[in-house]
mmCIF file of C-alpha atoms in Angstrom:
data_model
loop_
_atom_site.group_PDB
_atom_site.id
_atom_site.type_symbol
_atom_site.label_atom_id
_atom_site.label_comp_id
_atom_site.label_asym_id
_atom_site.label_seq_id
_atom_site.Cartn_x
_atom_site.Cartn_y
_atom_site.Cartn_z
ATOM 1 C CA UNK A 1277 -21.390 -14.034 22.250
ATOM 2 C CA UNK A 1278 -24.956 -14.802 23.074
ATOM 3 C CA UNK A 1279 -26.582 -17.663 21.697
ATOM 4 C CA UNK A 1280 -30.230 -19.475 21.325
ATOM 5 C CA UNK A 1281 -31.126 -22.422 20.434
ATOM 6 C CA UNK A 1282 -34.500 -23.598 20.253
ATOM 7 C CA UNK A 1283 -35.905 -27.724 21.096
ATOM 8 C CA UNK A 1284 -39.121 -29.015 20.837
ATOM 9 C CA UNK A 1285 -41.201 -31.581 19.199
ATOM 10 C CA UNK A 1286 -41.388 -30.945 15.412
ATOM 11 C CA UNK A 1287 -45.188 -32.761 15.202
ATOM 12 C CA UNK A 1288 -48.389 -31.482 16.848
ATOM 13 C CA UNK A 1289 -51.712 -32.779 16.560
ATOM 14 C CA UNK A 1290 -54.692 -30.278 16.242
ATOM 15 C CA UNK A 1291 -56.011 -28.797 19.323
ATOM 16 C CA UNK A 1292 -53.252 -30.178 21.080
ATOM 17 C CA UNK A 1293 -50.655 -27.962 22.748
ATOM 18 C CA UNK A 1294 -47.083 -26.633 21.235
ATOM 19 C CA UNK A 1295 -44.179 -26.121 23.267
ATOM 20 C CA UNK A 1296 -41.004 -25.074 22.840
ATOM 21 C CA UNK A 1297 -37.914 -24.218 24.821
ATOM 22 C CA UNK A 1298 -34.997 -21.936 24.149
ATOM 23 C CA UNK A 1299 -31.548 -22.219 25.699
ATOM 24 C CA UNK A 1300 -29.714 -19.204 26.026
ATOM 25 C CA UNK A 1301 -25.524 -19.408 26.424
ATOM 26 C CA UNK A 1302 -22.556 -17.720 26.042
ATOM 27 C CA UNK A 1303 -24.056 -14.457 28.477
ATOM 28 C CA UNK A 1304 -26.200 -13.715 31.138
ATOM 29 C CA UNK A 1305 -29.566 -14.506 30.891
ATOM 30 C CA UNK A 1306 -30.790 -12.506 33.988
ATOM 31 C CA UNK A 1307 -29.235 -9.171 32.790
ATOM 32 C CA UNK A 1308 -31.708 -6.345 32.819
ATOM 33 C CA UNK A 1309 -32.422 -3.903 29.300
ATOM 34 C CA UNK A 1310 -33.778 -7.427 27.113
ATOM 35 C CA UNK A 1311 -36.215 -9.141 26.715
ATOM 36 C CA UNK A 1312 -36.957 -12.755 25.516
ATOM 37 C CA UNK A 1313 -38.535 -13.078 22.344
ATOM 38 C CA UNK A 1314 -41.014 -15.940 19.954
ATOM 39 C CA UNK A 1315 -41.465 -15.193 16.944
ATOM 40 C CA UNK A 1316 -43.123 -17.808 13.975
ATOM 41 C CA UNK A 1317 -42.846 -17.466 10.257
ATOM 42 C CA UNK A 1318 -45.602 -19.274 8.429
ATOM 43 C CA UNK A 1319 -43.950 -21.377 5.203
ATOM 44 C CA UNK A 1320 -43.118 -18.574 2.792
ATOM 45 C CA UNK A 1321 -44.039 -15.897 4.596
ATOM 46 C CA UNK A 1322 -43.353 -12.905 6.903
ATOM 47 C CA UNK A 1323 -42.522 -12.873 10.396
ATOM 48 C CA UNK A 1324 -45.313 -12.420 13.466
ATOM 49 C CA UNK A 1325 -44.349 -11.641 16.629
ATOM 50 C CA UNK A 1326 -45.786 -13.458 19.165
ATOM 51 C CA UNK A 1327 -44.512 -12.098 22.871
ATOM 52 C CA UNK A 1328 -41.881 -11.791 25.330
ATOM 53 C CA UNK A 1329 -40.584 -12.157 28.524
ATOM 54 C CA UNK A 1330 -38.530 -9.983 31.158
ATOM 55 C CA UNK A 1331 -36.376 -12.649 33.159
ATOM 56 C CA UNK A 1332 -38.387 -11.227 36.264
ATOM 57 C CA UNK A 1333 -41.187 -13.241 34.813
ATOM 58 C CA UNK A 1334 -43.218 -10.104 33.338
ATOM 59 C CA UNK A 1335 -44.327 -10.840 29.901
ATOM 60 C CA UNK A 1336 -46.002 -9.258 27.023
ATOM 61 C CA UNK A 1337 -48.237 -10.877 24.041
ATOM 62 C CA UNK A 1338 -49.512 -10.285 20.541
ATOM 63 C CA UNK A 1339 -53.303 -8.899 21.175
ATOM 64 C CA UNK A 1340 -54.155 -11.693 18.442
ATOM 65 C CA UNK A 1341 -52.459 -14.885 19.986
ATOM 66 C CA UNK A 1342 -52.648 -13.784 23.630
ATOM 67 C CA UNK A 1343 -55.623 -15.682 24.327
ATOM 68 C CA UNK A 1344 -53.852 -19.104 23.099
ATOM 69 C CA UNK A 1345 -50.103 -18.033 24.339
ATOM 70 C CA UNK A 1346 -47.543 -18.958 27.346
ATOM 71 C CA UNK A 1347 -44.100 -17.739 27.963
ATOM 72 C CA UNK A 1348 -42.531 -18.518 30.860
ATOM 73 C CA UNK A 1349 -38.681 -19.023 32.509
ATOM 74 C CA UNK A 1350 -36.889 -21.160 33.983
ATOM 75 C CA UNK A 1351 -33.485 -18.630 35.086
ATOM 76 C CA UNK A 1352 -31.908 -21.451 36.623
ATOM 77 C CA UNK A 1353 -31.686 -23.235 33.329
ATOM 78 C CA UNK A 1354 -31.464 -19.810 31.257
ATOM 79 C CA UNK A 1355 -34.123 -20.939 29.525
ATOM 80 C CA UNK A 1356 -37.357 -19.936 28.122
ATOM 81 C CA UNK A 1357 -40.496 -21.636 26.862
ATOM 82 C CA UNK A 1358 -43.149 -20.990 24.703
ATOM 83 C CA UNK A 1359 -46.422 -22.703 25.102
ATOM 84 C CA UNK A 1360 -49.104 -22.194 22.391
ATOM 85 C CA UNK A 1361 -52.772 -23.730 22.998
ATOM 86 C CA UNK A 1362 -55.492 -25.313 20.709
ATOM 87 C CA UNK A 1363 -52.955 -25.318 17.685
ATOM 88 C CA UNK A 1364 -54.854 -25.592 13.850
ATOM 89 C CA UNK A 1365 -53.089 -26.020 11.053
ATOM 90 C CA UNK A 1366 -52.354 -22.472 10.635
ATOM 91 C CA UNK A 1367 -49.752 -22.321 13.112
ATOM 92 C CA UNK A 1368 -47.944 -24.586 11.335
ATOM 93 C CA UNK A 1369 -44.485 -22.285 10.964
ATOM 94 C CA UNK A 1370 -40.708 -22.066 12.178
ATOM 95 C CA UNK A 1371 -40.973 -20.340 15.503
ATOM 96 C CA UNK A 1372 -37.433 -18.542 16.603
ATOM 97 C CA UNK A 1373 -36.486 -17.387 19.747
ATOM 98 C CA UNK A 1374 -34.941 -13.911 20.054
ATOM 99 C CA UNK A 1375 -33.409 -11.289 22.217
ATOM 100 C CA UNK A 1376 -35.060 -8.122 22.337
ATOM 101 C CA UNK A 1377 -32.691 -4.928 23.275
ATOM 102 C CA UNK A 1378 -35.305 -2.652 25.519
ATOM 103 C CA UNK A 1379 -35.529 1.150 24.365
ATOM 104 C CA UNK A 1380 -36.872 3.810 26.821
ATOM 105 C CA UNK A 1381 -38.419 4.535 23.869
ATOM 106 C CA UNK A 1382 -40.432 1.342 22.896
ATOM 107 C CA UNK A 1383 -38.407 0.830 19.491
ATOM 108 C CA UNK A 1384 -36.725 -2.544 20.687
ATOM 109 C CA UNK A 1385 -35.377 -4.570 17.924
ATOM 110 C CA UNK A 1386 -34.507 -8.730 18.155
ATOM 111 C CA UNK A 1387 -31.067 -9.653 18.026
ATOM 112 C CA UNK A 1388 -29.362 -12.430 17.878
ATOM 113 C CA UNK A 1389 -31.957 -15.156 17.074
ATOM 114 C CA UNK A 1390 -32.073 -19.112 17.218
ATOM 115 C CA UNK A 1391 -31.497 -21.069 13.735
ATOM 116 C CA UNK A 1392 -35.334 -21.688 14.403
ATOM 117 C CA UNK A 1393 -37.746 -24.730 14.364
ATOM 118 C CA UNK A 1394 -40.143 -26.240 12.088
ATOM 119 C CA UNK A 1395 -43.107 -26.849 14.110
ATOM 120 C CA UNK A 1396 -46.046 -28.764 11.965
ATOM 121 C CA UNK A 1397 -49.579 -29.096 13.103
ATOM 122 C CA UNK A 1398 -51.188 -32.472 11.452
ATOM 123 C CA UNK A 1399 -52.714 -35.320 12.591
ATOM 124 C CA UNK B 484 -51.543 -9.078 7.792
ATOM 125 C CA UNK B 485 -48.680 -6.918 7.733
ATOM 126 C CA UNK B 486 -49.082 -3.397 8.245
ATOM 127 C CA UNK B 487 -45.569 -2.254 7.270
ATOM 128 C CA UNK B 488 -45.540 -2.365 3.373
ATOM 129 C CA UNK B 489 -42.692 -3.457 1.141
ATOM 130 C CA UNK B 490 -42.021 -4.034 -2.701
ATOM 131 C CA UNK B 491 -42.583 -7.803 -2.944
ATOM 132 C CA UNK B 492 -39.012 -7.666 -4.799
ATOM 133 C CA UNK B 493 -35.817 -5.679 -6.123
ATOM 134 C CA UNK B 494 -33.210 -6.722 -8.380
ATOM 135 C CA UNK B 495 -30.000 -5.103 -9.544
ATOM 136 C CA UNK B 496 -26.095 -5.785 -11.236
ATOM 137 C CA UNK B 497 -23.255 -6.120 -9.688
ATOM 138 C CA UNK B 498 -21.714 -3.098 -8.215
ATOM 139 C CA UNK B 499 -25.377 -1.179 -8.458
ATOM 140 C CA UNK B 500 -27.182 0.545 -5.674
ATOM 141 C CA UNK B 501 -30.820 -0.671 -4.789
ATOM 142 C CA UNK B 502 -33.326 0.675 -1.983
ATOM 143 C CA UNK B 503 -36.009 -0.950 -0.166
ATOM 144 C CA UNK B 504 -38.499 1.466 1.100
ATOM 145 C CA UNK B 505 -40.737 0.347 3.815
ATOM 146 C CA UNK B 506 -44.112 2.084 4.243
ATOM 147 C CA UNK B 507 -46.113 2.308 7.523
ATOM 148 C CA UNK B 508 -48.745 4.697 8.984
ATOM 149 C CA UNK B 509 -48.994 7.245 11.990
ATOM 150 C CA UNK B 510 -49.725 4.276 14.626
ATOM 151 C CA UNK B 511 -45.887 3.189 13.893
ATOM 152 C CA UNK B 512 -43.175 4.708 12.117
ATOM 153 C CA UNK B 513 -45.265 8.196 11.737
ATOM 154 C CA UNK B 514 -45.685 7.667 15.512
ATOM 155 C CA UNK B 515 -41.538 8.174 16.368
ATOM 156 C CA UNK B 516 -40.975 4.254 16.307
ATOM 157 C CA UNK B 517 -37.445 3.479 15.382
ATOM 158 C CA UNK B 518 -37.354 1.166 12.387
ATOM 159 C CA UNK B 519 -35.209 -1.816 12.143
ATOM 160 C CA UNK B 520 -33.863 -3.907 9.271
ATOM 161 C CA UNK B 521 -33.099 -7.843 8.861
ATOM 162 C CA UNK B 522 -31.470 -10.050 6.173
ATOM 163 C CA UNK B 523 -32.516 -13.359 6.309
ATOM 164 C CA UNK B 524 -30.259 -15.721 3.892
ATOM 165 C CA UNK B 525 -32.159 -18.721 2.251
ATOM 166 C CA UNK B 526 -32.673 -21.412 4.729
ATOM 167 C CA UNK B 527 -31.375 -19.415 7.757
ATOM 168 C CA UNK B 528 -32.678 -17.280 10.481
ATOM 169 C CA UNK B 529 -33.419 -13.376 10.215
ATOM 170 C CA UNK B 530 -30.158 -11.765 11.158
ATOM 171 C CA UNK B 531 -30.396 -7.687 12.151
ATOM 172 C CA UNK B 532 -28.531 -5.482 9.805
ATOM 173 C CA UNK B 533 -29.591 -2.248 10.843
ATOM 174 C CA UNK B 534 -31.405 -0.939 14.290
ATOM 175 C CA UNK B 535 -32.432 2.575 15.725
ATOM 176 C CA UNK B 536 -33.422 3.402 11.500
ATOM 177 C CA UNK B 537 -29.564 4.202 10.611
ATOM 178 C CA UNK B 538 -27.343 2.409 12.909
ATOM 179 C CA UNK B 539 -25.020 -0.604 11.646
ATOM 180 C CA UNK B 540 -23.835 -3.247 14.170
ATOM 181 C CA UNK B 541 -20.703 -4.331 14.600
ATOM 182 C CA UNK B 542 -19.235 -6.511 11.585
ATOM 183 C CA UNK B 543 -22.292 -5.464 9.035
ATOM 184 C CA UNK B 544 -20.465 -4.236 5.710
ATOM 185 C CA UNK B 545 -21.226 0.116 5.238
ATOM 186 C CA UNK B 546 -22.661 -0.654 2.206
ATOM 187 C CA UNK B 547 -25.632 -1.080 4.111
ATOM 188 C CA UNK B 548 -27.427 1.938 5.475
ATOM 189 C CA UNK B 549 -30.878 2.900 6.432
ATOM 190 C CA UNK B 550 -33.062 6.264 6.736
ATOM 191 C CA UNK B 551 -35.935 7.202 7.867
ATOM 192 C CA UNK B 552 -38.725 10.299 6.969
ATOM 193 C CA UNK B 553 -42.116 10.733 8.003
ATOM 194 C CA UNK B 554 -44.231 7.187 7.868
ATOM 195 C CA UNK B 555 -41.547 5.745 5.743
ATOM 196 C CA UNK B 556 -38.253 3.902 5.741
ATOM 197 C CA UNK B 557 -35.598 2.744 3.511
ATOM 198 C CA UNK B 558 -32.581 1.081 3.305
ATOM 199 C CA UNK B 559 -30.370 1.160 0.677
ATOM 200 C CA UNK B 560 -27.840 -1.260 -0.469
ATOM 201 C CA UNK B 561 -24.351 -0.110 -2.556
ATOM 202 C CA UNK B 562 -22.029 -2.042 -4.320
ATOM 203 C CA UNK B 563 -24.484 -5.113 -4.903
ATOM 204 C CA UNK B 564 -22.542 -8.493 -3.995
ATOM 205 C CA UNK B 565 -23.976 -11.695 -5.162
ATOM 206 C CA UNK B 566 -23.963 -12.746 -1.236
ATOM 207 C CA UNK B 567 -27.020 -9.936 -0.680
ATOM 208 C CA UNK B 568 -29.621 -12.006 -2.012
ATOM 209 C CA UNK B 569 -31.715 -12.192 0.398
ATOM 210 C CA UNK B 570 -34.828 -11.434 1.762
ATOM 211 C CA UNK B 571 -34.846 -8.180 4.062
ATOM 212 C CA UNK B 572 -37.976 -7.010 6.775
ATOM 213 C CA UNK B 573 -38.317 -4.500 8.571
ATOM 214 C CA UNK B 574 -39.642 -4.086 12.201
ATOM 215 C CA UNK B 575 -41.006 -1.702 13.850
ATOM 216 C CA UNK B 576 -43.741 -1.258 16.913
ATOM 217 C CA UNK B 577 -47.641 -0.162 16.385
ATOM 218 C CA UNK B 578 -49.411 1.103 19.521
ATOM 219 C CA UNK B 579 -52.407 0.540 17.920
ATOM 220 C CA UNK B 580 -51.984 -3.157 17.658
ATOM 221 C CA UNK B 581 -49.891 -2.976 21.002
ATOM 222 C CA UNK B 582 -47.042 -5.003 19.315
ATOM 223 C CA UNK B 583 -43.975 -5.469 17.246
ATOM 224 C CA UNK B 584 -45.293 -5.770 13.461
ATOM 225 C CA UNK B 585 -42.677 -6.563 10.605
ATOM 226 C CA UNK B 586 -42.728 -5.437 6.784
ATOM 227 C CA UNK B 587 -43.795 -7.500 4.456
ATOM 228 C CA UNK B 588 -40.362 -8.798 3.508
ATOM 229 C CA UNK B 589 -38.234 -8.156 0.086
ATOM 230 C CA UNK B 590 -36.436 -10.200 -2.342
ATOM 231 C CA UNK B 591 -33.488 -9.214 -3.455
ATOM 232 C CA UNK B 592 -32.460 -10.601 -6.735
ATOM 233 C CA UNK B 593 -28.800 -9.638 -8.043
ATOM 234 C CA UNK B 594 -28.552 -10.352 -11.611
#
């Protein structure tokens, strides 16, 4: 039974940086056909998707955050990390970690995710 | 912005059936994405409930099943059980936007 668990702090100041790790147990983390997901949900809102990473390293952004966005692994540690640049006040949010099941056909759906993390941007 | 459309909420009795319809456009589900479906319980992360638009995995209840037809999705929930309020999103992937988008999210409300 695969499990994530995301850490990080819980307080960023604007423009600063976020970053956040997730732990993956309970399976391998190097196994090929997923891919390691972030994805935020603004206070009372939807989710956003905001990129992944094969545990070769390869990764894959949102268009609209990729210019601010990070994700990189640590296999040794099955981790990953998210690192999000120039934060504002609107990326205030939980942020989850994911896995993402790869389809030859592009339709990849997330499953199972973290419990999640409250990240708040404020000075 | 979301560009998978849902009804804000949906409410039902007991024992009723209810559907969720999820609405997209030819750059996603009109495209031949699969659609996915999550509930997400107050206070706790989005858990999957249905993947590849009709598929249930392992230990989700069959009174939840989804469908799929042209730009559009739905999932439909029988035998409405006070534990199914929730909010449920679907997921999907837009080429034009080069990413996974989500619905807009639903509230389920059983009275």
């Amino acid at each position: 039974q695969v499990q994530l668990q995301e850490s990080g702090p819980g307080l960023v100041k604007p423009s600063q940086t976020l970053s956040l790790t997730c732990t993956v147990s309970g399976g391998s983390f190097s196994s090929g056909g997923y891919y390691w997901s972030w994805i935020r949900q603004h206070p009372g809102k939807g989710l956003e998707w905001i990129g992944y990473i094969y545990y070769s390293g390869n990764t894959y952004y949102n268009p609209s955050l990729k210019s601010r966005v990070t994700i990189s692994v640590d296999t040794s540690k099955n981790q990953f990390s998210l690192k999000l640049s120039s934060v504002t006040a609107a990326d205030t949010a939980v942020y989850y970690c994911a896995r993402g099941t790869a389809t030859v056909t592009g339709s990849d759906w997330f499953d199972p995710w973290g419990q999640g993390t409250l990240v708040t941007v404020s000075s | 912005q979301s560009v998978l459309t849902q009804p804000p909420s949906v409410s039902g009795a007991p024992g009723q059936r209810v559907t969720i319809s999820c609405t997209g456009s030819s750059s996603n589900i009109g495209a031949g994405y699969d659609v996915h479906w999550y509930q997400q319980l107050p206070g706790t992360a989005p858990k999957l409930l249905i993947y590849g638009n009709s598929n249930r995995p392992s230990g989700v209840p069959d009174r939840f099943s989804g469908s799929k037809s042209g730009t559009s999705a739905s999932l439909a929930i029988s035998g409405l059980q006070a534990e199914d309020e929730a909010d449920y999103y679907c997921q999907s992937y837009d080429s034009s936007l080069s990413g996974y988008v989500f619905g807009t999210g639903t509230k389920v409300t059983v009275l």
